C-alpha cells in the first residue's frame, strides 16, 4: 500500500512536535519516497462547487507521472488524466460537465503533480471516500484518500404558538430547521423552565433532515409577552443562528383596584377608584357592582374608573370590579370605609412622608456603614456569610405579615381583595407571583451581606418595608 501523507487537521496541535519530526524524516527520504498529499476530509454544500486537493510531492526530475486517476473507495473510477490521451470521465452523462481537473493537463509539466479535482453542482450521491492515485515511472503508484462530505444548509424559522392558560404543559413556541444535512441542533435560550421536544422528518431534498423543536411548558399568565430565543447550530454556519420569539398566552383578566386612600369622608369630592387589569386579549368589558346589588347613585362608572363626585353614606360599602375578556372573567373587591370627618389629612400626611424619607435615609446610611464594615471585615478574614441568609429569612417573615390570605397591602393604603373567578388555573399563577415578589424583596437584603449586630438588622427590616410603616401610620 502506498503511503499517503494526509494533511493533519490543525486542531491536533499537541502532537505537533511529533508531526514535524515525522515530516522531517519524510523530507530527508523524499528523494527516494514520493508521497501524495490530500485533505482527510472536505466539506461541500449541496449545489455548490467543491475542490478535492491532491498533490504529488516532491517535484523531481527522477520521476515521470504517467497517469492520474480518481476513484471511489468501492473501486468505481471517477476521473483519469493521461499526458498524451488527456482527460477521461468514465461516467459520461452524469459526470463530464460536473467534473474537472483544476490544473493537470494545463501546459506546464509541473501541473502533472497536481491532481486536484473540482466537482460542480454538488449532489448527495457525490458523498463518499475518494482515492487520488498517481502512476509514476519508475516508482510505481502513490495514493491518498479524501472523505467528501456533502452538507446542506438548513432554512430556519421560529414562531410563538398562541396558547390559552392551562395547567398542562403545551408547546408555546416552535422552531423549525428545514432541510439540513446533517440534522441541525436546536436549543432554547430561556429563563422559563420549559423543555424542548424535538422531532425529525426527512427534508424535501433526499438525504436532508427537517428538525422541529417545540418549547413546551405550563402556560401561565405571566409568561405572556416573555421573550425566548431559539438557537440553531449547524456545521454549515459560521456561528449559531439566533431566532427570538415572543410568547403569547391568552389568560383571563387579573384584576386589582387602586385609588383608595383610606380617607373617604362625608362630603369629600372627586374620590375615585381605578380597576387595574392585566389580560390577553384586551378586556371586552368592565362592570362595577356592590355585594348588596344596589349601586350608590353618587358613584359614576367610566369604564375602568369609578368616580364619586361627593362622598355620602351610600358609598360606605364594598365595590367589586368585574372584568371580562375572550378567555374568562376576573374580579377584585375594595372595601370603602366612609368616615364622618376627614382622617387628619394634613396632620398625618406630613409625618407619613417624612417618616418614609427618614426611613430611606436610614437605609442608605446603614448600607454605607455596612459596606464599610463589610470591607473592613473582609480585609481581615474571609468568612462564610450566615448573616446574609439570616437577613433574608427575616425579611420573608415580615412580608408574610402583610401578605396573609388573599389580602394584598399596597404602599398607599387600603386592602384590595383579589379574588379571581376565572377557571381554576389562575390560582397557582397568583401564588407563584407572590412567591416571586418575596424573592425579589429578599434581594436587596442579601445584597447587604453584612455581618452586623442583630439589633442593627432588626432596625433595617422594619424600615425597609415601606408598607409596614404606612400601615402603622394609617391604622394605629
Ligand atoms: C521523463 O520523460 C522525459 C521525456 O518526456 C524523458 O526525457 C525522461 O528521461 C523521463 N524520465 C524518467 C526518469 O523516466
Ligand atoms: C469515509 O472514511 C471515513 C474514515 O475512514 C469514514 O469514517 C466514513 O464513514 C467514510 N465515509 C463513507 C461515506 O464511506
Ligand atoms: C360605615 O360602615 C361602618 C361599618 O361597616 C360603620 O362603622 C361606619 O360608621 C359607617 N360610616 C358611616 C359614615 O356611616
Short mmCIF file of C-alpha atoms and ligand atoms in Angstrom, two decimals:
data_model
loop_
_atom_site.label_atom_id
_atom_site.label_comp_id
_atom_site.label_asym_id
_atom_site.label_seq_id
_atom_site.Cartn_x
_atom_site.Cartn_y
_atom_site.Cartn_z
CA UNK A 1 0.00 0.00 0.00
CA UNK A 2 1.40 3.35 -0.94
CA UNK A 3 1.85 5.90 1.80
CA UNK A 4 -0.49 8.83 1.97
CA UNK A 5 0.61 11.89 3.86
CA UNK A 6 -2.72 13.24 4.81
CA UNK A 7 -2.64 16.84 5.95
CA UNK A 8 -3.26 16.78 9.69
CA UNK A 9 -6.26 18.69 10.99
CA UNK A 10 -4.90 21.83 12.60
CA UNK A 11 -6.66 21.07 15.90
CA UNK A 12 -4.17 18.34 16.75
CA UNK A 13 -1.64 20.86 17.99
CA UNK A 14 -0.46 18.77 20.97
CA UNK A 15 1.02 16.25 18.54
CA UNK A 16 2.75 18.98 16.56
CA UNK A 17 6.32 18.25 17.70
CA UNK A 18 5.84 14.60 16.77
CA UNK A 19 4.44 15.53 13.38
CA UNK A 20 7.20 17.91 12.45
CA UNK A 21 9.66 15.17 13.34
CA UNK A 22 7.79 12.86 11.01
CA UNK A 23 7.74 15.43 8.22
CA UNK A 24 11.47 15.99 8.68
CA UNK A 25 12.06 12.30 8.22
CA UNK A 26 9.83 12.25 5.14
CA UNK A 27 11.69 15.20 3.65
CA UNK A 28 15.03 13.51 4.16
CA UNK A 29 13.95 10.40 2.38
CA UNK A 30 11.90 12.47 -0.13
CA UNK A 31 14.31 11.91 -2.99
CA UNK A 32 13.50 8.25 -2.75
CA UNK A 33 9.98 8.20 -1.37
CA UNK A 34 7.32 10.22 -3.11
CA UNK A 35 4.01 10.79 -1.41
CA UNK A 36 0.53 12.08 -2.09
CA UNK A 37 -0.90 14.97 -0.09
CA UNK A 38 -4.66 15.11 0.35
CA UNK A 39 -7.09 16.50 2.92
CA UNK A 40 -8.59 13.77 5.11
CA UNK A 41 -11.97 15.47 4.94
CA UNK A 42 -13.53 18.02 2.62
CA UNK A 43 -16.96 19.55 3.13
CA UNK A 44 -19.05 20.94 0.33
CA UNK A 45 -22.54 22.34 0.22
CA UNK A 46 -25.20 20.82 -1.98
CA UNK A 47 -25.38 22.68 -5.29
CA UNK A 48 -22.01 24.38 -4.77
CA UNK A 49 -18.59 23.62 -6.26
CA UNK A 50 -16.03 21.81 -4.16
CA UNK A 51 -12.36 21.03 -4.79
CA UNK A 52 -10.59 17.88 -3.64
CA UNK A 53 -6.89 18.87 -3.41
CA UNK A 54 -4.31 16.22 -4.32
CA UNK A 55 -0.58 16.79 -4.81
CA UNK A 56 2.37 14.51 -5.52
CA UNK A 57 5.50 15.60 -3.64
CA UNK A 58 8.26 16.34 -4.16
CA UNK A 59 8.61 17.62 -7.74
CA UNK A 60 11.65 15.85 -9.19
CA UNK A 61 13.37 15.01 -12.47
CA UNK A 62 13.86 11.41 -11.47
CA UNK A 63 10.23 10.52 -11.85
CA UNK A 64 7.67 10.96 -14.64
CA UNK A 65 3.96 10.96 -13.87
CA UNK A 66 2.38 8.65 -16.37
CA UNK A 67 -1.27 8.84 -15.25
CA UNK A 68 -3.52 10.42 -12.63
CA UNK A 69 -6.77 8.76 -11.55
CA UNK A 70 -9.53 9.38 -9.05
CA UNK A 71 -11.74 6.52 -7.94
CA UNK A 72 -14.27 5.82 -5.23
CA UNK A 73 -13.24 3.51 -2.42
CA UNK A 74 -15.57 0.88 -3.83
CA UNK A 75 -13.40 0.83 -6.97
CA UNK A 76 -15.64 2.81 -9.30
CA UNK A 77 -13.47 5.03 -11.48
CA UNK A 78 -14.35 8.73 -11.43
CA UNK A 79 -11.76 10.64 -13.47
CA UNK A 80 -8.45 9.99 -15.24
CA UNK A 81 -5.76 12.09 -16.87
CA UNK A 82 -3.00 10.90 -19.18
CA UNK A 83 -0.26 13.24 -20.51
CA UNK A 84 -0.88 12.04 -24.05
CA UNK A 85 -4.53 10.98 -24.08
CA UNK A 86 -5.99 13.80 -21.96
CA UNK A 87 -8.89 13.58 -19.52
CA UNK A 88 -11.44 10.84 -19.22
CA UNK A 89 -14.58 10.75 -17.10
CA UNK A 90 -15.97 7.21 -17.20
CA UNK A 91 -19.49 8.08 -16.12
CA UNK A 92 -20.02 10.39 -19.13
CA UNK A 93 -23.54 11.76 -18.89
CA UNK A 94 -23.68 12.46 -15.21
CA UNK A 95 -20.10 13.46 -14.55
CA UNK A 96 -18.49 15.10 -17.52
CA UNK A 97 -19.94 18.56 -17.14
CA UNK A 98 -19.63 18.48 -13.34
CA UNK A 99 -16.04 17.20 -13.02
CA UNK A 100 -12.76 18.86 -13.98
CA UNK A 101 -9.07 18.61 -13.20
CA UNK A 102 -8.15 22.03 -11.90
CA UNK A 103 -4.51 22.08 -13.17
CA UNK A 104 -3.44 18.69 -14.55
CA UNK A 105 -3.06 18.92 -18.34
CA UNK A 106 -2.83 22.70 -18.42
CA UNK A 107 0.53 23.16 -20.18
CA UNK A 108 3.39 23.17 -17.70
CA UNK A 109 4.78 19.78 -16.83
CA UNK A 110 4.70 20.51 -13.07
CA UNK A 111 0.90 20.67 -13.33
CA UNK A 112 1.04 16.91 -13.65
CA UNK A 113 1.90 16.81 -9.98
CA UNK A 114 -1.41 18.49 -9.11
CA UNK A 115 -4.41 16.18 -9.48
CA UNK A 116 -6.88 18.49 -7.69
CA UNK A 117 -10.40 17.62 -8.80
CA UNK A 118 -13.30 20.10 -8.90
CA UNK A 119 -16.90 18.91 -8.55
CA UNK A 120 -19.61 21.38 -9.53
CA UNK A 121 -23.27 21.34 -8.53
CA UNK A 122 -22.56 19.01 -5.64
CA UNK A 123 -25.12 16.27 -5.09
CA UNK A 124 -25.88 13.92 -2.27
CA UNK A 125 -24.59 10.92 -4.25
CA UNK A 126 -21.17 12.59 -4.53
CA UNK A 127 -20.58 11.96 -0.84
CA UNK A 128 -18.01 9.26 -0.12
CA UNK A 129 -14.33 8.42 0.14
CA UNK A 130 -12.23 9.25 -2.93
CA UNK A 131 -8.79 7.88 -3.69
CA UNK A 132 -6.40 10.08 -5.64
CA UNK A 133 -3.75 7.95 -7.35
CA UNK A 134 -0.58 8.88 -9.24
CA UNK A 135 1.01 6.33 -11.54
CA UNK A 136 4.73 7.18 -11.91
CA UNK A 137 7.68 5.85 -13.82
CA UNK A 138 9.70 4.25 -12.44
CA UNK A 139 8.45 4.49 -8.85
CA UNK A 140 5.02 2.92 -9.28
CA UNK A 141 1.78 4.22 -7.77
CA UNK A 142 1.13 6.52 -4.83
CA UNK A 143 -2.32 7.43 -3.47
CA UNK A 144 -4.27 9.26 -0.76
CA UNK A 145 -7.89 9.16 0.42
CA UNK A 146 -10.23 12.12 0.96
CA UNK A 147 -13.63 11.90 2.60
CA UNK A 148 -16.02 14.21 0.77
CA UNK A 149 -18.96 15.20 2.93
CA UNK A 150 -21.97 16.85 1.35
CA UNK A 151 -23.70 19.37 3.60
CA UNK A 152 -26.99 21.16 3.10
CA UNK A 153 -27.56 24.47 4.84
CA UNK A 154 -30.94 24.40 6.60
CA UNK A 155 -33.53 27.19 6.43
CA UNK A 156 -34.72 28.15 9.89
CA UNK A 157 -37.69 29.92 11.36
CA UNK A 158 -39.32 30.20 14.76
CA UNK A 159 -42.65 31.45 15.99
CA UNK A 160 -44.83 31.54 19.07
CA UNK A 161 -47.80 29.23 19.33
CA UNK A 162 -50.69 31.18 20.75
CA UNK A 163 -51.99 29.20 23.71
CA UNK A 164 -54.58 29.65 26.42
CA UNK A 165 -53.83 29.46 30.12
CA UNK A 166 -53.83 25.85 31.32
CA UNK A 167 -52.39 23.56 33.97
CA UNK A 168 -50.91 21.11 31.48
CA UNK A 169 -47.68 21.69 29.58
CA UNK A 170 -48.28 22.65 25.96
CA UNK A 171 -45.97 23.81 23.14
CA UNK A 172 -45.71 27.60 23.42
CA UNK A 173 -43.11 28.13 20.68
CA UNK A 174 -41.89 26.24 17.66
CA UNK A 175 -38.52 26.36 15.92
CA UNK A 176 -38.04 24.61 12.61
CA UNK A 177 -34.80 23.90 10.76
CA UNK A 178 -35.73 22.76 7.26
CA UNK A 179 -33.60 20.55 5.02
CA UNK A 180 -30.31 20.39 6.90
CA UNK A 181 -27.62 17.83 6.24
CA UNK A 182 -26.68 16.63 8.72
CA UNK A 183 -29.60 17.44 11.01
CA UNK A 184 -29.32 20.83 12.76
CA UNK A 185 -29.05 21.07 16.55
CA UNK A 186 -31.79 23.17 18.14
CA UNK A 187 -31.62 24.53 21.68
CA UNK A 188 -33.62 27.18 23.50
CA UNK A 189 -32.28 30.12 25.49
CA UNK A 190 -34.90 30.95 28.09
CA UNK A 191 -35.29 31.93 31.71
CA UNK A 192 -38.51 29.89 31.88
CA UNK A 193 -38.46 26.27 32.93
CA UNK A 194 -39.92 24.79 29.80
CA UNK A 195 -38.42 21.86 27.95
CA UNK A 196 -37.71 21.23 24.30
CA UNK A 197 -39.42 18.41 22.46
CA UNK A 198 -37.71 17.62 19.19
CA UNK A 199 -38.85 15.63 16.20
CA UNK A 200 -37.22 14.88 12.86
CA UNK A 201 -38.51 14.07 9.42
CA UNK A 202 -36.89 13.73 6.01
CA UNK A 203 -36.41 17.02 4.20
CA UNK A 204 -37.60 17.74 0.66
CA UNK A 205 -34.15 17.04 -0.82
CA UNK A 206 -33.09 13.42 -0.39
CA UNK A 207 -30.59 13.00 2.44
CA UNK A 208 -31.66 16.14 4.27
CA UNK A 209 -33.46 16.35 7.60
CA UNK A 210 -36.05 18.79 8.90
CA UNK A 211 -35.86 19.24 12.67
CA UNK A 212 -38.76 20.70 14.64
CA UNK A 213 -38.31 21.71 18.28
CA UNK A 214 -41.30 22.66 20.38
CA UNK A 215 -40.69 24.62 23.57
CA UNK A 216 -43.16 23.09 25.99
CA UNK A 217 -44.30 24.44 29.34
CA UNK A 218 -47.31 25.18 31.54
CA UNK A 219 -48.64 28.44 30.06
CA UNK A 220 -49.22 30.94 32.85
CA UNK A 221 -50.50 34.47 32.51
CA UNK A 222 -47.17 35.95 33.48
CA UNK A 223 -45.38 34.19 30.63
CA UNK A 224 -47.41 36.20 28.13
CA UNK A 225 -45.06 38.54 26.26
CA UNK A 226 -41.90 36.87 27.57
CA UNK A 227 -39.08 36.65 25.01
CA UNK A 228 -37.19 33.42 24.45
CA UNK A 229 -34.64 32.54 21.79
CA UNK A 230 -34.26 29.54 19.51
CA UNK A 231 -30.62 28.71 18.77
CA UNK A 232 -29.84 26.67 15.66
CA UNK A 233 -26.40 25.12 15.27
CA UNK A 234 -25.17 23.65 12.00
CA UNK A 235 -21.80 22.75 10.51
CA UNK A 236 -22.52 25.00 7.54
CA UNK A 237 -22.96 28.09 9.77
CA UNK A 238 -20.12 30.39 10.76
CA UNK A 239 -21.94 30.89 14.04
CA UNK A 240 -25.22 29.67 15.53
CA UNK A 241 -28.39 31.31 14.28
CA UNK A 242 -30.48 33.05 16.95
CA UNK A 243 -34.22 33.43 16.42
CA UNK A 244 -36.17 35.45 19.01
CA UNK A 245 -39.75 34.52 19.86
CA UNK A 246 -42.26 36.46 21.96
CA UNK A 247 -44.62 34.13 23.77
CA UNK A 248 -48.34 34.68 23.58
CA UNK A 249 -50.51 33.25 26.34
CA UNK A 250 -54.21 34.08 26.46
CA UNK A 251 -55.45 34.41 30.03
CA UNK A 252 -58.46 35.86 31.83
CA UNK A 253 -58.16 39.32 33.40
CA UNK A 254 -56.03 39.65 36.52
CA UNK A 255 -57.69 42.48 38.40
CA UNK A 256 -56.76 44.78 41.25
CA UNK A 257 -58.22 48.08 42.44
CA UNK A 258 -56.17 51.19 43.11
CA UNK A 259 -57.02 54.71 44.21
CA UNK A 260 -58.43 54.09 47.68
CA UNK A 261 -56.50 56.15 50.23
CA UNK A 262 -58.49 55.13 53.34
CA UNK A 263 -59.62 58.67 53.82
CA UNK A 264 -63.09 58.86 52.31
CA UNK A 265 -65.30 61.08 54.47
CA UNK A 266 -68.76 62.53 54.17
CA UNK A 267 -68.78 65.38 51.67
CA UNK A 268 -65.41 64.63 50.13
CA UNK A 269 -65.37 65.47 46.43
CA UNK A 270 -63.79 63.66 43.50
CA UNK A 271 -62.94 60.34 45.13
CA UNK A 272 -62.02 57.70 42.55
CA UNK A 273 -61.26 54.01 42.32
CA UNK A 274 -59.43 52.52 39.36
CA UNK A 275 -59.73 48.96 38.16
CA UNK A 276 -56.25 47.79 37.06
CA UNK A 277 -56.14 44.86 34.68
CA UNK A 278 -53.57 42.60 33.05
CA UNK A 279 -55.05 40.36 30.40
CA UNK A 280 -54.61 38.86 26.96
CA UNK A 281 -56.57 39.59 24.88
CA UNK A 282 -57.71 43.06 25.94
CA UNK A 283 -60.76 43.26 28.22
CA UNK A 284 -64.10 43.45 26.47
CA UNK A 285 -65.92 44.97 29.41
CA UNK A 286 -65.72 46.38 32.94
CA UNK A 287 -68.52 46.05 35.44
CA UNK A 288 -68.72 47.79 38.82
CA UNK A 289 -71.10 46.43 41.42
CA UNK A 290 -71.68 46.02 45.16
CA UNK A 291 -72.43 42.82 47.10
CA UNK A 292 -75.87 44.12 48.05
CA UNK A 293 -76.79 44.70 44.45
CA UNK A 294 -77.84 48.31 44.97
CA UNK A 295 -75.44 50.71 43.38
CA UNK A 296 -74.95 54.11 45.06
CA UNK A 297 -76.36 56.89 42.93
CA UNK A 298 -73.44 59.12 43.81
CA UNK A 299 -70.95 56.78 42.09
CA UNK A 300 -70.44 57.21 38.37
CA UNK A 301 -68.80 54.48 36.30
CA UNK A 302 -66.48 55.43 33.43
CA UNK A 303 -65.06 52.19 32.06
CA UNK A 304 -62.32 51.04 34.42
CA UNK A 305 -62.86 54.08 36.63
CA UNK A 306 -65.36 54.72 39.43
CA UNK A 307 -65.95 58.40 40.20
CA UNK A 308 -67.66 59.72 43.32
CA UNK A 309 -68.32 63.43 42.97
CA UNK A 310 -69.45 63.79 46.56
CA UNK A 311 -69.00 61.04 49.14
CA UNK A 312 -72.16 60.09 51.03
CA UNK A 313 -73.28 57.26 53.33
CA UNK A 314 -74.35 55.10 50.37
CA UNK A 315 -70.73 54.81 49.30
CA UNK A 316 -69.93 53.14 52.64
CA UNK A 317 -69.84 49.71 51.00
CA UNK A 318 -67.69 47.24 49.11
CA UNK A 319 -67.08 47.87 45.43
CA UNK A 320 -66.49 44.98 43.06
CA UNK A 321 -64.84 45.41 39.66
CA UNK A 322 -65.52 42.54 37.30
CA UNK A 323 -63.56 42.39 34.05
CA UNK A 324 -64.21 40.10 31.13
CA UNK A 325 -62.18 39.17 28.08
CA UNK A 326 -62.44 36.44 25.46
CA UNK A 327 -60.92 33.87 27.80
CA UNK A 328 -62.75 34.49 31.06
CA UNK A 329 -63.51 36.80 33.93
CA UNK A 330 -61.56 38.26 36.81
CA UNK A 331 -62.64 40.46 39.69
CA UNK A 332 -61.40 42.44 42.64
CA UNK A 333 -63.10 43.97 45.67
CA UNK A 334 -62.43 47.16 47.55
CA UNK A 335 -63.95 47.86 50.97
CA UNK A 336 -64.67 51.56 51.29
CA UNK A 337 -64.98 52.94 54.80
CA UNK A 338 -66.76 56.27 54.91
CA UNK A 339 -65.78 58.37 57.93
CA UNK A 340 -67.74 61.16 59.48
CA UNK A 341 -64.79 63.51 59.34
CA UNK A 342 -61.56 63.61 57.37
CA UNK A 343 -58.90 61.43 58.88
CA UNK A 344 -56.34 64.01 59.99
CA UNK A 345 -55.26 64.54 56.44
CA UNK A 346 -52.63 67.28 56.62
CA UNK A 347 -51.52 66.37 60.15
CA UNK A 348 -50.90 62.78 59.21
CA UNK A 349 -49.61 63.09 55.70
CA UNK A 350 -46.63 65.14 56.88
CA UNK A 351 -45.21 62.58 59.33
CA UNK A 352 -46.01 59.84 56.84
CA UNK A 353 -43.93 61.45 54.11
CA UNK A 354 -41.15 62.46 56.48
CA UNK A 355 -41.18 59.02 58.03
CA UNK A 356 -40.74 57.45 54.62
CA UNK A 357 -37.94 59.87 53.69
CA UNK A 358 -36.28 59.24 57.04
CA UNK A 359 -36.59 55.51 56.54
CA UNK A 360 -34.92 55.71 53.13
CA UNK A 361 -32.13 57.85 54.56
CA UNK A 362 -31.62 55.43 57.41
CA UNK A 363 -31.40 52.51 54.99
CA UNK A 364 -28.87 54.39 52.89
CA UNK A 365 -26.81 55.19 55.97
CA UNK A 366 -26.93 51.60 57.09
CA UNK A 367 -25.94 50.45 53.62
CA UNK A 368 -22.94 52.75 53.58
CA UNK A 369 -21.91 51.82 57.12
CA UNK A 370 -22.49 48.18 56.40
CA UNK A 371 -20.36 48.21 53.27
CA UNK A 372 -17.51 49.82 55.16
CA UNK A 373 -17.81 47.29 57.94
CA UNK A 374 -18.02 44.54 55.37
CA UNK A 375 -14.94 45.73 53.54
CA UNK A 376 -13.03 46.04 56.79
CA UNK A 377 -14.07 42.59 57.88
CA UNK A 378 -13.31 41.10 54.51
CA UNK A 379 -9.87 42.57 54.58
CA UNK A 380 -9.22 40.81 57.86
CA UNK A 381 -10.54 37.39 57.03
CA UNK A 382 -12.78 35.53 54.77
CA UNK A 383 -15.85 34.08 56.42
CA UNK A 384 -18.91 32.14 55.44
CA UNK A 385 -21.85 34.52 55.41
CA UNK A 386 -24.65 33.24 57.62
CA UNK A 387 -25.62 36.85 58.24
CA UNK A 388 -26.93 37.25 54.69
CA UNK A 389 -29.11 34.18 54.84
CA UNK A 390 -30.50 35.16 58.23
CA UNK A 391 -31.44 38.60 56.98
CA UNK A 392 -33.26 37.04 54.02
CA UNK A 393 -35.48 34.78 56.07
CA UNK A 394 -36.26 37.62 58.44
CA UNK A 395 -37.49 39.71 55.54
CA UNK A 396 -39.68 36.90 54.36
CA UNK A 397 -41.40 36.66 57.72
CA UNK A 398 -42.07 40.36 57.61
CA UNK A 399 -43.71 40.06 54.22
CA UNK A 400 -45.91 37.22 55.30
CA UNK A 401 -47.48 39.50 57.85
CA UNK A 402 -48.66 41.84 55.15
CA UNK A 403 -49.49 39.23 52.54
CA UNK A 404 -51.59 36.84 54.54
CA UNK A 405 -54.59 35.32 52.88
CA UNK A 406 -55.60 36.99 49.69
CA UNK A 407 -55.29 40.49 51.02
CA UNK A 408 -52.64 42.49 49.29
CA UNK A 409 -51.34 45.55 51.02
CA UNK A 410 -50.38 48.43 48.85
CA UNK A 411 -47.97 51.12 49.94
CA UNK A 412 -50.57 53.83 49.62
CA UNK A 413 -53.16 52.34 51.89
CA UNK A 414 -56.18 50.12 51.84
CA UNK A 415 -56.63 46.42 51.36
CA UNK A 416 -57.53 45.04 47.98
CA UNK A 417 -59.14 41.66 47.85
CA UNK A 418 -58.04 39.80 44.84
CA UNK A 419 -60.45 37.00 44.06
CA UNK A 420 -60.26 35.78 40.50
CA UNK A 421 -63.26 33.78 39.38
CA UNK A 422 -61.52 32.51 36.30
CA UNK A 423 -61.40 28.75 35.68
CA UNK A 424 -59.06 27.14 38.18
CA UNK A 425 -55.58 27.81 36.83
CA UNK A 426 -55.38 31.42 37.90
CA UNK A 427 -54.83 30.43 41.48
CA UNK A 428 -51.44 28.73 41.10
CA UNK A 429 -50.43 31.63 38.92
CA UNK A 430 -51.26 34.12 41.61
CA UNK A 431 -49.43 32.13 44.24
CA UNK A 432 -46.28 31.94 42.26
CA UNK A 433 -46.37 35.62 41.70
CA UNK A 434 -46.50 36.19 45.40
CA UNK A 435 -43.51 33.95 45.87
CA UNK A 436 -41.67 35.84 43.20
CA UNK A 437 -42.36 39.11 44.92
CA UNK A 438 -41.00 37.70 48.11
CA UNK A 439 -37.83 36.61 46.42
CA UNK A 440 -37.38 39.96 44.81
CA UNK A 441 -37.76 41.72 48.10
CA UNK A 442 -35.15 39.49 49.64
CA UNK A 443 -32.55 40.51 47.15
CA UNK A 444 -31.61 43.93 48.43
CA UNK A 445 -31.10 42.42 51.86
CA UNK A 446 -28.97 39.62 50.56
CA UNK A 447 -27.01 42.24 48.72
CA UNK A 448 -26.03 43.71 52.05
CA UNK A 449 -24.28 40.53 53.17
CA UNK A 450 -23.36 42.31 56.35
CA UNK A 451 -22.17 40.71 59.49
CA UNK A 452 -23.77 43.44 61.65
CA UNK A 453 -25.15 43.10 65.15
CA UNK A 454 -28.64 41.64 65.39
CA UNK A 455 -30.16 44.88 66.67
CA UNK A 456 -28.98 46.68 63.56
CA UNK A 457 -30.68 44.10 61.40
CA UNK A 458 -34.00 44.41 63.20
CA UNK A 459 -33.96 48.14 62.66
CA UNK A 460 -33.35 47.80 58.99
CA UNK A 461 -36.14 45.38 58.37
CA UNK A 462 -38.84 47.42 59.96
CA UNK A 463 -37.86 50.40 57.82
CA UNK A 464 -37.05 48.61 54.63
CA UNK A 465 -40.63 47.52 54.23
CA UNK A 466 -42.45 50.68 53.28
CA UNK A 467 -45.85 49.08 53.65
CA UNK A 468 -45.20 48.31 57.28
CA UNK A 469 -44.55 51.95 58.05
CA UNK A 470 -47.56 53.24 56.21
CA UNK A 471 -49.80 50.59 57.70
CA UNK A 472 -48.98 51.65 61.22
CA UNK A 473 -49.35 55.28 60.37
CA UNK A 474 -52.76 54.75 58.89
CA UNK A 475 -54.39 52.32 61.27
CA UNK A 476 -52.89 52.96 64.67
C1 LIG B 1 10.70 11.54 -18.26
O1 LIG B 1 10.24 11.85 -19.54
C2 LIG B 1 11.13 12.58 -20.33
C3 LIG B 1 10.52 12.86 -21.66
O2 LIG B 1 9.17 13.23 -21.56
C4 LIG B 1 12.42 11.80 -20.51
O3 LIG B 1 13.35 12.58 -21.20
C5 LIG B 1 12.96 11.43 -19.14
O4 LIG B 1 14.08 10.58 -19.31
C6 LIG B 1 11.95 10.70 -18.33
N1 LIG B 1 12.48 10.42 -17.00
C7 LIG B 1 12.40 9.21 -16.41
C8 LIG B 1 13.01 9.11 -15.05
O5 LIG B 1 11.87 8.29 -16.95
C1 LIG B 2 -15.02 7.51 4.69
O1 LIG B 2 -13.97 7.18 5.54
C2 LIG B 2 -14.08 7.65 6.86
C3 LIG B 2 -12.79 7.38 7.58
O2 LIG B 2 -12.28 6.13 7.26
C4 LIG B 2 -15.28 7.01 7.49
O3 LIG B 2 -15.43 7.46 8.82
C5 LIG B 2 -16.51 7.36 6.69
O4 LIG B 2 -17.64 6.74 7.20
C6 LIG B 2 -16.34 7.00 5.25
N1 LIG B 2 -17.44 7.60 4.52
C7 LIG B 2 -18.19 6.89 3.69
C8 LIG B 2 -19.32 7.63 3.04
O5 LIG B 2 -17.99 5.72 3.45
C1 LIG B 3 -69.71 52.80 57.53
O1 LIG B 3 -69.87 51.48 57.92
C2 LIG B 3 -69.19 51.10 59.10
C3 LIG B 3 -69.43 49.65 59.37
O2 LIG B 3 -69.26 48.91 58.23
C4 LIG B 3 -69.59 51.95 60.24
O3 LIG B 3 -68.80 51.65 61.38
C5 LIG B 3 -69.42 53.41 59.90
O4 LIG B 3 -69.91 54.22 60.93
C6 LIG B 3 -70.14 53.73 58.62
N1 LIG B 3 -69.87 55.11 58.27
C7 LIG B 3 -70.82 56.00 58.15
C8 LIG B 3 -70.41 57.40 57.79
O5 LIG B 3 -71.99 55.73 58.33
#
